[in-house]
Amino acid sequence: MLAKAIKRSRIVRFLIDLRLTVVCLALLFVLTFLGTVHQYSFGLYSAQKEYFESFFTLVGGLLPLPGAQLVLWVLFVNLVAATIYRFSYKAKRVGILIIHGGLFALFFGMFFTQYFAQESFLELAEGEGRNVSTDYFHWELAVWDADAATRRVAAVDLADLEATGSVRIEEYEIELALERVYHNAEAYMTQAEAGERERLNSSGIGLFQELRVSSDPQENFPGVLATVSGAGARVPLILYSRDLAPTSFLLGERRLSASLRRKAYQMPLTVTLQDFRAEFYPNSDVPASFESDVLVTAPGSDRTVRISMNSPFRFEGYTFYQASYRIDATGSEWSTLAVVENRSRLVPYIGTGILGLGLAVHFTQVLAKRTRREGARNAA
Amino acid sequence: MRRSISGAAARRAVVAALLVGIAALGGTQDAQEQLDPLRTYARGELRLDSLVSLKPILIVDNGRTMPMDSYARNLLLRLSGRRSYQGMVPIEWLARVLFTPGEVREDTVFLIENPEVLVALGLDASEGRDRYSLAFVLDGIEELERLAAQAGQISEDARTLVDREVLRLWNNVGVFVNVTRTMAFTYPDPAFAVDQAGAAARLGLPGANTYSYLDIALKQAVVREAASAATSAHTGSGEFSPADQTMVRLAQNLALWRETWSGLPLPVLPVASFGEVTWLSPWQALDARNLSGQAGEHVAAIEAELLTLRDMQIAYLEGRQLRFDLAARSLAESVRTRMAGQADLPDPRLEVAYNTIDPLARAELIFLLGAFALMAWLVAPARDRRPLTAESSGSGGNGGGAQVALPPLTNGQHANGWRSTLRRRLGLEGGARPLFARIALWALLIGFVPLTAGILMRMAVSGRPPVTNLFETFVFVAWAAALGGLIYARLYRNLIGPAVGIGGGLLMLALSGKFGADGDTLPVLQAVLDTNFWLSTHVTIITLGYAACVVAGIVGRIYMVQLARWPERERDFEGVYRNLFAALAFGLTLSFIGTLLGGVWADQSWGRFWGWDPKENGALLIVLWSALLFHAKLAKLIGKFGMAAGSALLTIVVMFAWFGINLLGVGLHSYGFIDGVLTGLVAYTFAEVAFVTVVGRIYRSRRRASLASRTSTAPSAPPTAVEPAAEPEVVGAGGGRDRGLPV
């Protein structure tokens, strides 16, 4: 009774309407096309922010459209509603039903990845080991005790700090205040202007020149003017994202280090690059393959792993991929591994499997039906 | 051997002089012509009949080990955009450039598509040609160098068409000049004249003469030793003997040539050290440092190979076929023997055979004949021409259906022997089809053979699945369209089969020619693509999805025209509609599965299932558009005509996803940038939209008129053009009754 009433309600009738599906598919089509063209001028990151991960977008700054996220959510609700109220659950429709079940899995995988997966990278020189990976886009201000035997780092996300202006770090009993952020800057050695206190920097930087912020966030190198206060003293700092070394200073009795660095993520294991090899096709600089031998150290485990193109290494929801490499001026080889933490990575696989199964069932059903029909006609 | 050095000495000295002339990019041409007996000599009767023995010699280019024949083809295509030069096959042209460089200055091999480049170089652009000779380009060489250096500074994305053309021309001129110089190591040169009998004896040379770089470089250890002994003697005595002077000069010239010419091409001499194979050019092989890691017998073998190269040069100049063939074979044999156990050299014979047969071009030619037959059918006398609706839907009972019904086929009529059975099985039964339709179908069937063979040969040569680059996607879709057309023709006796097979096949092969025009069509793979599993699943399926969508587009257009022309006979075209529906369903399925498999591959390779990469988006657009059509039909927002129009427009989406994306030049998948195709794509889009609009309007007005006339003349008759209430199901391969199908 109630179910029927719900089914007749206007909102449900709207949500299960096939025309809503058509409108959403059309919008998604338009957004995908616009986003793809947008990439040509503004890069992938910008296209993702404007079209694919947004709820609303202004095309060319003029035409307002729902973003792909909104459309996908509506489409998802539409699918859920149709599953409950519209689909006919008959044996002959089972193929179509399985196909839409596969879509469910794909939607889940997509939303889960969107909101919970973490992508970062790890750049290692031969012989180097790390247990933190670094973010592609985000920066953080990190402070630690310069003299302590084990480094305990207190870090604040630059974007958060920019929003709040200052933050208190209890561990070192200091206050970190942000005075100015240059989102993309060039650094100069020039001394501070008259009347201004000299700011500390390990590389001798004294001045930033603001640069245009690139649409590709990997091309932006920020700098900050910040003040650390605590133990009755104030230390003005100038920190650059390309500083060669952290800046150390005395605050009361304690010597602290600070640096502006890519946001770091703790990993449950340490990865040490033992050997990197790149093979090239004969007489050319086209790489035929590249691979890294790494030593993986985790509590209770210690082994060598080979990571190469198309053959990643997986560990507890983390996956390590051979992404690229470089050879620096001194001739040492650096290997870049992409690190992805995604606990739902198998969901799209399952969705693909279900969808394939559904299509197979559907086609078999259609074929069987045709054969039956033709058989009946021949008999007649 | 030595005899021939002195024999050909005079001739070759002049070639060397000419080469130096080219090297300096100066010198007056007249003087060179006077000095050049080679020109008259090579133009005489003594010429090689065949260069077959040169074809299989292995060479490395762009990282791939290939036969010289392929190298010649790619080089000629790269320089001139052509597959032959003035009637010469590529290997003949290459041999001419290599062995008689004096003759090629006036050869018009450089393709300059953009006349602005000519103007910028200060060259005469009035002639309106688009291929130019080295001599012509040399007049503007300084400006070309300057412009190329400028263009090289600009990042790749920001280069204009002219920048790219300038760079291409500069590189091409460089490559061409380098190839003309390649064999100069065999030419006697004044730099290696030994005027002292004593010095000659010390070097083990037959006497005072002008020798080649090759002759002296083979004695480089003796020369160096003698030169350093002479230098130290000089510091002691303060005096050079004439023999010492010669030695010091030879040593200096050796060092000079070694450093200057080490970049010259033709890497045909492989050496292996520490498991890594490097291919040396003759010039690099003459640099002892490159052979330092080699065993003594290998060094001796390489020196022998260098001498056979000279043998080939001499035999070519003298037009001695047997000597040339023996030298070429001995070079190939020696390389193979030397590398046995050290590296896997490919067998060049299959690729040479592929080049020689050129199966794809043959298929294209046969399809072209088939296309003519199809066109002839369109203009043929009416009694031999039946509309495409020959296959009528189930009832076929109304007046329209009866007109177009085919004479029924009696099975007993042709039951004599296997040939008849085969013909019937293939749907080629005489009498049932008009003559030209049969010719078209035969063309499709015959053309399919070399097409399939071509794809199989390419797979055998590369050891890869059928599709690994953009060029191959077109070939594969041509194959799929031809196969689809054949299957369709086997099931239904109308012309849709041959039209789809020949039309699709011809179009795709023509496009593949366009996309293969920038060089090697069997290039090495980027590391990330180097996995046969994903290439054979994801890439093949997505390409088949393209094919199904293209077929849906063709059938959709046929259906639209039919409905617009005979709006009252919609029932007769029911079978065509069902085929359209099936093709579209296949397109959606294959694109969807292919896209998802691409996601799985992406997750395996770089850790994300979906990243909004342009090529992924392109595949998604196809999926979204076809899903949109099915849902819109289900929601009754569009009818059958709308489905057909949507399928026609789907081809625009497919073109965009397939190679429009590559034109945008971003993303992980962009494996080629093709100028000029963008214009074609935009024009195609406009044409397609115009087609759909015009046919749509005609359909609407005619349908209205047809309905109106029906209602006025026979108000009781049920209108034939209304849609049947039942939705057609997604069907496998076509539907409807099929009276031509043999049991």
Short mmCIF file of N, CA and C in Angstrom, two decimals, chain A residues 18-19 21-23 25-26 28-30 32-33 35-37 39-40 44 48 52-53 68-69 72 86 92-93 99-100 103 106 110 119 281-284 286-290 309-312 314 319 321-322 338 340 342 345 348-349 351-352 355-356 359 362-363 366-367 369-370 373-374 377, chain B residues 60 62-65 267 277-280 464 492 524-531 578 585-586 589 592-593 596-597 600-609 611-614 617 620-622 624-625 627-628 631-632 634-635 637 653 656 661 663-666 729-737:
data_model
loop_
_atom_site.label_atom_id
_atom_site.label_comp_id
_atom_site.label_asym_id
_atom_site.label_seq_id
_atom_site.Cartn_x
_atom_site.Cartn_y
_atom_site.Cartn_z
N LEU A 18 12.79 7.65 -17.20
CA LEU A 18 13.84 7.32 -18.19
C LEU A 18 14.36 8.59 -18.86
N ARG A 19 13.46 9.60 -18.94
CA ARG A 19 13.91 10.85 -19.58
C ARG A 19 15.00 11.52 -18.76
N THR A 21 17.31 9.87 -17.19
CA THR A 21 18.52 9.16 -17.63
C THR A 21 19.05 9.78 -18.91
N VAL A 22 18.13 10.01 -19.86
CA VAL A 22 18.56 10.55 -21.15
C VAL A 22 19.21 11.91 -20.98
N VAL A 23 18.57 12.76 -20.16
CA VAL A 23 19.12 14.11 -19.94
C VAL A 23 20.50 14.01 -19.29
N LEU A 25 22.65 11.49 -19.38
CA LEU A 25 23.63 10.97 -20.33
C LEU A 25 24.05 12.06 -21.31
N ALA A 26 23.07 12.86 -21.75
CA ALA A 26 23.39 13.94 -22.67
C ALA A 26 24.31 14.97 -22.01
N LEU A 28 26.32 14.48 -19.50
CA LEU A 28 27.62 13.86 -19.28
C LEU A 28 28.42 13.86 -20.58
N PHE A 29 27.72 13.62 -21.67
CA PHE A 29 28.37 13.64 -22.98
C PHE A 29 28.96 15.03 -23.24
N VAL A 30 28.14 16.04 -23.03
CA VAL A 30 28.59 17.42 -23.28
C VAL A 30 29.76 17.76 -22.36
N THR A 32 31.89 15.76 -20.85
CA THR A 32 33.11 15.01 -21.20
C THR A 32 33.79 15.65 -22.40
N PHE A 33 32.97 16.03 -23.38
CA PHE A 33 33.55 16.67 -24.57
C PHE A 33 34.23 17.99 -24.19
N GLY A 35 35.27 19.03 -21.29
CA GLY A 35 36.43 18.81 -20.44
C GLY A 35 37.64 18.35 -21.23
N THR A 36 37.41 17.52 -22.25
CA THR A 36 38.52 17.03 -23.07
C THR A 36 39.15 18.17 -23.85
N VAL A 37 38.28 19.02 -24.43
CA VAL A 37 38.82 20.16 -25.19
C VAL A 37 39.53 21.13 -24.24
N GLN A 39 41.20 20.45 -21.65
CA GLN A 39 42.53 19.95 -21.32
C GLN A 39 43.60 20.45 -22.27
N TYR A 40 43.18 20.65 -23.53
CA TYR A 40 44.14 21.06 -24.55
C TYR A 40 44.81 22.37 -24.17
N LEU A 44 45.22 18.78 -17.58
CA LEU A 44 44.32 17.80 -17.01
C LEU A 44 43.78 18.23 -15.64
N GLN A 48 39.90 18.55 -14.61
CA GLN A 48 39.29 17.75 -13.55
C GLN A 48 38.56 18.63 -12.56
N PHE A 52 35.14 17.64 -14.23
CA PHE A 52 34.90 16.25 -13.87
C PHE A 52 34.68 16.06 -12.38
N GLU A 53 35.27 16.91 -11.55
CA GLU A 53 35.12 16.71 -10.10
C GLU A 53 34.23 17.78 -9.48
N ALA A 68 30.18 17.30 -13.64
CA ALA A 68 30.05 15.85 -13.86
C ALA A 68 29.72 15.12 -12.56
N GLN A 69 30.24 15.63 -11.42
CA GLN A 69 29.94 14.96 -10.14
C GLN A 69 28.45 14.95 -9.87
N LEU A 72 26.64 12.66 -12.23
CA LEU A 72 26.87 11.25 -11.89
C LEU A 72 26.04 10.84 -10.67
N ARG A 86 11.24 0.59 -11.01
CA ARG A 86 10.85 0.52 -12.41
C ARG A 86 11.21 -0.79 -13.11
N LYS A 92 13.35 -12.99 -18.68
CA LYS A 92 13.87 -12.59 -19.99
C LYS A 92 14.66 -11.27 -19.91
N ARG A 93 14.55 -10.57 -18.78
CA ARG A 93 15.27 -9.30 -18.64
C ARG A 93 16.54 -9.47 -17.82
N ILE A 99 23.55 -6.23 -16.28
CA ILE A 99 24.32 -5.11 -16.81
C ILE A 99 24.22 -3.90 -15.88
N HIS A 100 22.98 -3.60 -15.44
CA HIS A 100 22.82 -2.44 -14.57
C HIS A 100 23.39 -2.69 -13.18
N LEU A 103 26.84 -1.69 -13.41
CA LEU A 103 26.95 -0.23 -13.31
C LEU A 103 27.01 0.21 -11.85
N LEU A 106 30.44 -0.12 -10.67
CA LEU A 106 31.30 0.92 -11.23
C LEU A 106 31.07 2.25 -10.51
N MET A 110 33.85 4.24 -8.36
CA MET A 110 34.18 5.61 -8.74
C MET A 110 34.09 6.54 -7.55
N GLU A 119 46.74 9.48 -4.07
CA GLU A 119 47.83 9.29 -5.04
C GLU A 119 49.01 10.13 -4.63
N TYR A 281 65.84 0.67 -27.13
CA TYR A 281 65.92 -0.01 -28.41
C TYR A 281 67.27 0.35 -29.05
N PRO A 282 67.85 -0.58 -29.85
CA PRO A 282 69.20 -0.34 -30.37
C PRO A 282 69.29 0.99 -31.13
N ASN A 283 70.39 1.68 -30.94
CA ASN A 283 70.69 2.94 -31.65
C ASN A 283 69.58 3.98 -31.52
N SER A 284 68.90 4.02 -30.38
CA SER A 284 67.85 5.03 -30.25
C SER A 284 67.72 5.41 -28.78
N VAL A 286 64.69 5.59 -27.45
CA VAL A 286 63.34 5.14 -27.09
C VAL A 286 63.49 4.02 -26.07
N PRO A 287 62.98 4.24 -24.85
CA PRO A 287 63.16 3.18 -23.85
C PRO A 287 62.31 1.95 -24.19
N ALA A 288 62.94 0.80 -24.13
CA ALA A 288 62.22 -0.45 -24.39
C ALA A 288 61.59 -0.95 -23.09
N SER A 289 62.28 -0.70 -21.97
CA SER A 289 61.71 -1.07 -20.67
C SER A 289 62.50 -0.34 -19.60
N PHE A 290 61.84 -0.05 -18.47
CA PHE A 290 62.62 0.34 -17.31
C PHE A 290 62.09 -0.32 -16.06
N MET A 309 57.49 -1.43 -15.69
CA MET A 309 56.33 -0.98 -16.44
C MET A 309 55.33 -2.13 -16.57
N ASN A 310 54.11 -1.89 -16.29
CA ASN A 310 53.03 -2.88 -16.38
C ASN A 310 53.15 -4.00 -15.36
N SER A 311 54.04 -3.85 -14.39
CA SER A 311 54.15 -4.89 -13.38
C SER A 311 54.42 -4.23 -12.03
N PRO A 312 53.35 -3.75 -11.38
CA PRO A 312 53.50 -3.02 -10.12
C PRO A 312 53.69 -3.96 -8.92
N ARG A 314 52.32 -4.64 -5.01
CA ARG A 314 51.19 -4.30 -4.13
C ARG A 314 51.49 -4.72 -2.71
N THR A 319 49.83 0.40 -3.80
CA THR A 319 50.40 -0.14 -5.02
C THR A 319 51.50 0.79 -5.50
N TYR A 321 54.05 1.78 -8.64
CA TYR A 321 54.20 1.64 -10.09
C TYR A 321 55.48 2.32 -10.53
N GLN A 322 56.13 1.72 -11.54
CA GLN A 322 57.26 2.40 -12.18
C GLN A 322 56.69 3.53 -13.02
N ALA A 338 55.14 5.74 -8.66
CA ALA A 338 53.84 6.29 -8.28
C ALA A 338 53.28 5.41 -7.17
N VAL A 340 49.91 4.54 -4.96
CA VAL A 340 48.47 4.72 -4.88
C VAL A 340 47.94 3.91 -3.72
N ASN A 342 44.55 2.72 -2.43
CA ASN A 342 43.14 2.63 -2.80
C ASN A 342 42.63 1.26 -2.38
N ARG A 345 40.30 -0.78 -4.98
CA ARG A 345 40.75 -0.89 -6.35
C ARG A 345 40.18 -2.10 -7.09
N PRO A 348 36.07 -1.74 -9.36
CA PRO A 348 35.81 -1.61 -10.81
C PRO A 348 36.07 -2.90 -11.58
N TYR A 349 37.03 -3.70 -11.12
CA TYR A 349 37.28 -4.99 -11.76
C TYR A 349 36.02 -5.85 -11.68
N GLY A 351 33.00 -4.78 -11.18
CA GLY A 351 31.98 -4.17 -12.03
C GLY A 351 32.15 -4.58 -13.48
N THR A 352 33.41 -4.54 -13.95
CA THR A 352 33.69 -4.95 -15.33
C THR A 352 33.25 -6.39 -15.56
N LEU A 355 29.43 -6.64 -15.61
CA LEU A 355 28.90 -6.06 -16.85
C LEU A 355 29.13 -7.00 -18.03
N GLY A 356 30.34 -7.57 -18.09
CA GLY A 356 30.63 -8.50 -19.19
C GLY A 356 29.69 -9.69 -19.14
N LEU A 359 26.22 -8.70 -20.32
CA LEU A 359 26.14 -8.58 -21.78
C LEU A 359 26.09 -9.95 -22.43
N HIS A 362 22.67 -11.40 -21.85
CA HIS A 362 21.67 -10.72 -22.66
C HIS A 362 21.72 -11.19 -24.12
N PHE A 363 22.95 -11.24 -24.67
CA PHE A 363 23.07 -11.63 -26.07
C PHE A 363 22.65 -13.08 -26.28
N VAL A 366 18.89 -13.09 -26.33
CA VAL A 366 18.33 -12.55 -27.57
C VAL A 366 18.48 -13.56 -28.70
N LEU A 367 19.68 -14.17 -28.76
CA LEU A 367 19.93 -15.15 -29.81
C LEU A 367 18.99 -16.34 -29.68
N LYS A 369 16.12 -16.43 -28.28
CA LYS A 369 14.77 -16.02 -28.61
C LYS A 369 14.57 -16.02 -30.13
N ARG A 370 15.57 -15.45 -30.82
CA ARG A 370 15.47 -15.40 -32.27
C ARG A 370 15.38 -16.79 -32.87
N ARG A 373 12.07 -18.21 -32.35
CA ARG A 373 11.07 -17.58 -33.20
C ARG A 373 11.18 -18.11 -34.63
N GLU A 374 12.43 -18.21 -35.09
CA GLU A 374 12.61 -18.69 -36.46
C GLU A 374 12.21 -20.14 -36.59
N ARG A 377 8.60 -20.26 -36.90
CA ARG A 377 8.15 -19.82 -38.22
C ARG A 377 8.38 -20.92 -39.25
N VAL B 60 69.41 -0.79 -38.70
CA VAL B 60 68.58 -0.30 -37.60
C VAL B 60 68.17 1.13 -37.89
N ASN B 62 65.41 4.11 -36.12
CA ASN B 62 64.46 4.41 -35.04
C ASN B 62 64.28 3.25 -34.07
N GLY B 63 65.37 2.56 -33.78
CA GLY B 63 65.31 1.51 -32.78
C GLY B 63 64.83 0.17 -33.29
N ARG B 64 64.43 0.11 -34.56
CA ARG B 64 63.93 -1.16 -35.07
C ARG B 64 64.91 -1.76 -36.07
N THR B 65 65.15 -3.07 -35.95
CA THR B 65 65.97 -3.78 -36.91
C THR B 65 65.09 -4.17 -38.07
N PRO B 267 73.70 2.19 -40.16
CA PRO B 267 74.15 1.23 -39.14
C PRO B 267 73.78 -0.19 -39.56
N VAL B 277 73.35 -4.99 -27.81
CA VAL B 277 73.73 -4.92 -29.21
C VAL B 277 73.71 -3.47 -29.68
N THR B 278 74.79 -3.04 -30.28
CA THR B 278 74.83 -1.72 -30.89
C THR B 278 75.10 -1.91 -32.37
N TRP B 279 74.44 -1.13 -33.20
CA TRP B 279 74.65 -1.24 -34.63
C TRP B 279 75.54 -0.09 -35.06
N LEU B 280 76.70 -0.45 -35.64
CA LEU B 280 77.66 0.57 -36.05
C LEU B 280 77.49 0.88 -37.53
N ARG B 464 53.45 -9.17 -32.76
CA ARG B 464 52.49 -8.41 -31.94
C ARG B 464 51.08 -8.73 -32.37
N TYR B 492 22.03 -12.05 -46.12
CA TYR B 492 20.98 -11.31 -46.81
C TYR B 492 21.43 -11.01 -48.22
N VAL B 524 58.79 0.55 -33.19
CA VAL B 524 58.94 -0.08 -31.87
C VAL B 524 57.92 0.54 -30.92
N LEU B 525 57.61 -0.20 -29.85
CA LEU B 525 56.59 0.25 -28.91
C LEU B 525 57.21 0.99 -27.74
N GLN B 526 56.51 2.03 -27.29
CA GLN B 526 56.88 2.67 -26.03
C GLN B 526 56.79 1.62 -24.92
N ALA B 527 57.62 1.80 -23.89
CA ALA B 527 57.69 0.77 -22.84
C ALA B 527 56.32 0.46 -22.24
N VAL B 528 55.50 1.51 -22.03
CA VAL B 528 54.25 1.28 -21.31
C VAL B 528 53.27 0.46 -22.16
N LEU B 529 53.42 0.51 -23.48
CA LEU B 529 52.50 -0.24 -24.33
C LEU B 529 52.98 -1.66 -24.59
N ASP B 530 54.16 -1.97 -24.06
CA ASP B 530 54.80 -3.23 -24.41
C ASP B 530 54.20 -4.40 -23.64
N THR B 531 52.96 -4.73 -23.92
CA THR B 531 52.35 -5.90 -23.32
C THR B 531 51.36 -6.48 -24.30
N ARG B 578 16.61 -3.32 -38.25
CA ARG B 578 17.09 -4.28 -37.25
C ARG B 578 18.60 -4.47 -37.34
N ALA B 585 24.13 -1.99 -31.19
CA ALA B 585 24.28 -2.76 -29.95
C ALA B 585 25.68 -3.33 -29.84
N PHE B 586 26.18 -3.84 -30.97
CA PHE B 586 27.56 -4.35 -30.97
C PHE B 586 28.54 -3.23 -30.66
N THR B 589 28.36 -2.42 -26.95
CA THR B 589 28.95 -3.49 -26.15
C THR B 589 30.47 -3.49 -26.24
N PHE B 592 32.05 -0.41 -24.71
CA PHE B 592 31.96 -0.42 -23.26
C PHE B 592 32.97 -1.40 -22.66
N ILE B 593 32.96 -2.62 -23.16
CA ILE B 593 33.89 -3.63 -22.65
C ILE B 593 35.33 -3.17 -22.90
N LEU B 596 36.29 -0.43 -20.47
CA LEU B 596 36.52 -0.94 -19.12
C LEU B 596 37.84 -1.72 -19.05
N LEU B 597 38.12 -2.50 -20.09
CA LEU B 597 39.40 -3.23 -20.11
C LEU B 597 40.56 -2.23 -20.13
N VAL B 600 41.13 -1.28 -16.68
CA VAL B 600 41.87 -2.30 -15.95
C VAL B 600 43.36 -2.22 -16.28
N TRP B 601 43.65 -2.02 -17.58
CA TRP B 601 45.06 -1.89 -18.00
C TRP B 601 45.69 -0.66 -17.33
N ALA B 602 44.96 0.45 -17.35
CA ALA B 602 45.49 1.67 -16.74
C ALA B 602 45.76 1.43 -15.26
N ASP B 603 44.86 0.70 -14.60
CA ASP B 603 45.06 0.43 -13.19
C ASP B 603 46.29 -0.46 -12.97
N GLN B 604 46.49 -1.39 -13.90
CA GLN B 604 47.67 -2.26 -13.80
C GLN B 604 48.96 -1.48 -14.07
N SER B 605 48.89 -0.51 -14.96
CA SER B 605 50.12 0.15 -15.42
C SER B 605 50.48 1.38 -14.61
N TRP B 606 49.49 2.21 -14.32
CA TRP B 606 49.86 3.40 -13.57
C TRP B 606 48.91 3.74 -12.45
N GLY B 607 48.12 2.75 -12.01
CA GLY B 607 47.51 2.89 -10.71
C GLY B 607 46.20 3.63 -10.65
N ARG B 608 45.54 3.79 -11.76
CA ARG B 608 44.21 4.37 -11.65
C ARG B 608 43.36 3.78 -12.74
N PHE B 609 42.10 3.50 -12.37
CA PHE B 609 41.19 2.87 -13.32
C PHE B 609 40.74 3.90 -14.34
N GLY B 611 41.18 8.17 -15.40
CA GLY B 611 41.87 9.42 -15.09
C GLY B 611 41.46 10.57 -15.98
N TRP B 612 40.35 10.44 -16.66
CA TRP B 612 39.88 11.49 -17.57
C TRP B 612 40.92 11.84 -18.61
N ASP B 613 41.71 10.89 -19.01
CA ASP B 613 42.66 11.06 -20.09
C ASP B 613 41.86 11.23 -21.39
N PRO B 614 42.34 12.08 -22.32
CA PRO B 614 41.54 12.34 -23.52
C PRO B 614 41.09 11.10 -24.27
N ASN B 617 38.34 9.56 -22.42
CA ASN B 617 37.13 10.35 -22.61
C ASN B 617 36.50 10.08 -23.97
N LEU B 620 34.66 7.00 -23.81
CA LEU B 620 33.46 7.24 -22.99
C LEU B 620 32.39 7.95 -23.80
N LEU B 621 32.82 8.89 -24.66
CA LEU B 621 31.85 9.63 -25.47
C LEU B 621 31.07 8.67 -26.37
N ILE B 622 31.78 7.70 -26.96
CA ILE B 622 31.10 6.72 -27.81
C ILE B 622 30.07 5.95 -26.98
N LEU B 624 28.66 6.80 -24.14
CA LEU B 624 27.56 7.65 -23.70
C LEU B 624 26.57 7.92 -24.83
N TRP B 625 27.11 8.20 -26.02
CA TRP B 625 26.23 8.53 -27.14
C TRP B 625 25.36 7.33 -27.51
N ALA B 627 24.60 4.74 -25.58
CA ALA B 627 23.68 4.47 -24.47
C ALA B 627 22.53 5.48 -24.51
N LEU B 628 22.87 6.71 -24.83
CA LEU B 628 21.86 7.77 -24.93
C LEU B 628 20.81 7.41 -25.97
N HIS B 631 18.50 4.57 -24.70
CA HIS B 631 17.57 5.01 -23.65
C HIS B 631 16.54 5.98 -24.21
N ALA B 632 16.97 6.83 -25.15
CA ALA B 632 16.03 7.79 -25.73
C ALA B 632 14.96 7.05 -26.53
N LEU B 634 13.99 4.00 -25.94
CA LEU B 634 13.16 3.32 -24.95
C LEU B 634 12.18 4.30 -24.33
N ALA B 635 12.62 5.53 -24.12
CA ALA B 635 11.74 6.55 -23.54
C ALA B 635 10.84 7.18 -24.58
N LEU B 637 11.57 9.09 -26.92
CA LEU B 637 11.91 10.46 -27.27
C LEU B 637 12.30 10.54 -28.74
N VAL B 653 31.38 11.19 -33.51
CA VAL B 653 31.95 10.91 -32.19
C VAL B 653 33.10 9.91 -32.32
N PHE B 656 36.15 11.51 -33.72
CA PHE B 656 36.79 12.35 -32.70
C PHE B 656 37.58 11.48 -31.73
N ILE B 661 41.18 13.05 -31.14
CA ILE B 661 41.90 13.19 -29.88
C ILE B 661 43.40 13.39 -30.13
N LEU B 663 44.74 14.73 -32.50
CA LEU B 663 45.00 16.06 -33.02
C LEU B 663 45.12 17.06 -31.88
N LEU B 664 44.42 16.79 -30.79
CA LEU B 664 44.53 17.68 -29.65
C LEU B 664 45.93 17.60 -29.04
N GLY B 665 46.58 16.48 -29.28
CA GLY B 665 47.99 16.39 -28.89
C GLY B 665 48.25 16.35 -27.40
N VAL B 666 47.27 15.95 -26.62
CA VAL B 666 47.55 15.79 -25.19
C VAL B 666 47.23 14.37 -24.78
N GLU B 729 14.04 -6.19 -30.25
CA GLU B 729 15.06 -6.55 -29.29
C GLU B 729 16.43 -6.33 -29.91
N VAL B 730 17.43 -6.30 -29.05
CA VAL B 730 18.79 -6.25 -29.55
C VAL B 730 19.06 -7.61 -30.17
N VAL B 731 19.43 -7.58 -31.43
CA VAL B 731 19.60 -8.87 -32.09
C VAL B 731 21.04 -9.09 -32.48
N GLY B 732 21.37 -10.34 -32.74
CA GLY B 732 22.76 -10.69 -33.01
C GLY B 732 23.27 -10.09 -34.30
N ALA B 733 22.92 -10.63 -35.42
CA ALA B 733 23.41 -10.09 -36.69
C ALA B 733 22.25 -10.02 -37.65
N GLY B 734 21.53 -8.96 -37.56
CA GLY B 734 20.43 -8.76 -38.48
C GLY B 734 19.19 -9.50 -38.03
N GLY B 735 18.13 -9.30 -38.72
CA GLY B 735 16.90 -9.98 -38.34
C GLY B 735 16.01 -10.07 -39.55
N GLY B 736 14.81 -10.44 -39.33
CA GLY B 736 13.86 -10.50 -40.43
C GLY B 736 13.95 -11.81 -41.16
N ARG B 737 12.98 -12.05 -41.99
CA ARG B 737 12.99 -13.30 -42.71
C ARG B 737 14.01 -13.21 -43.82
#
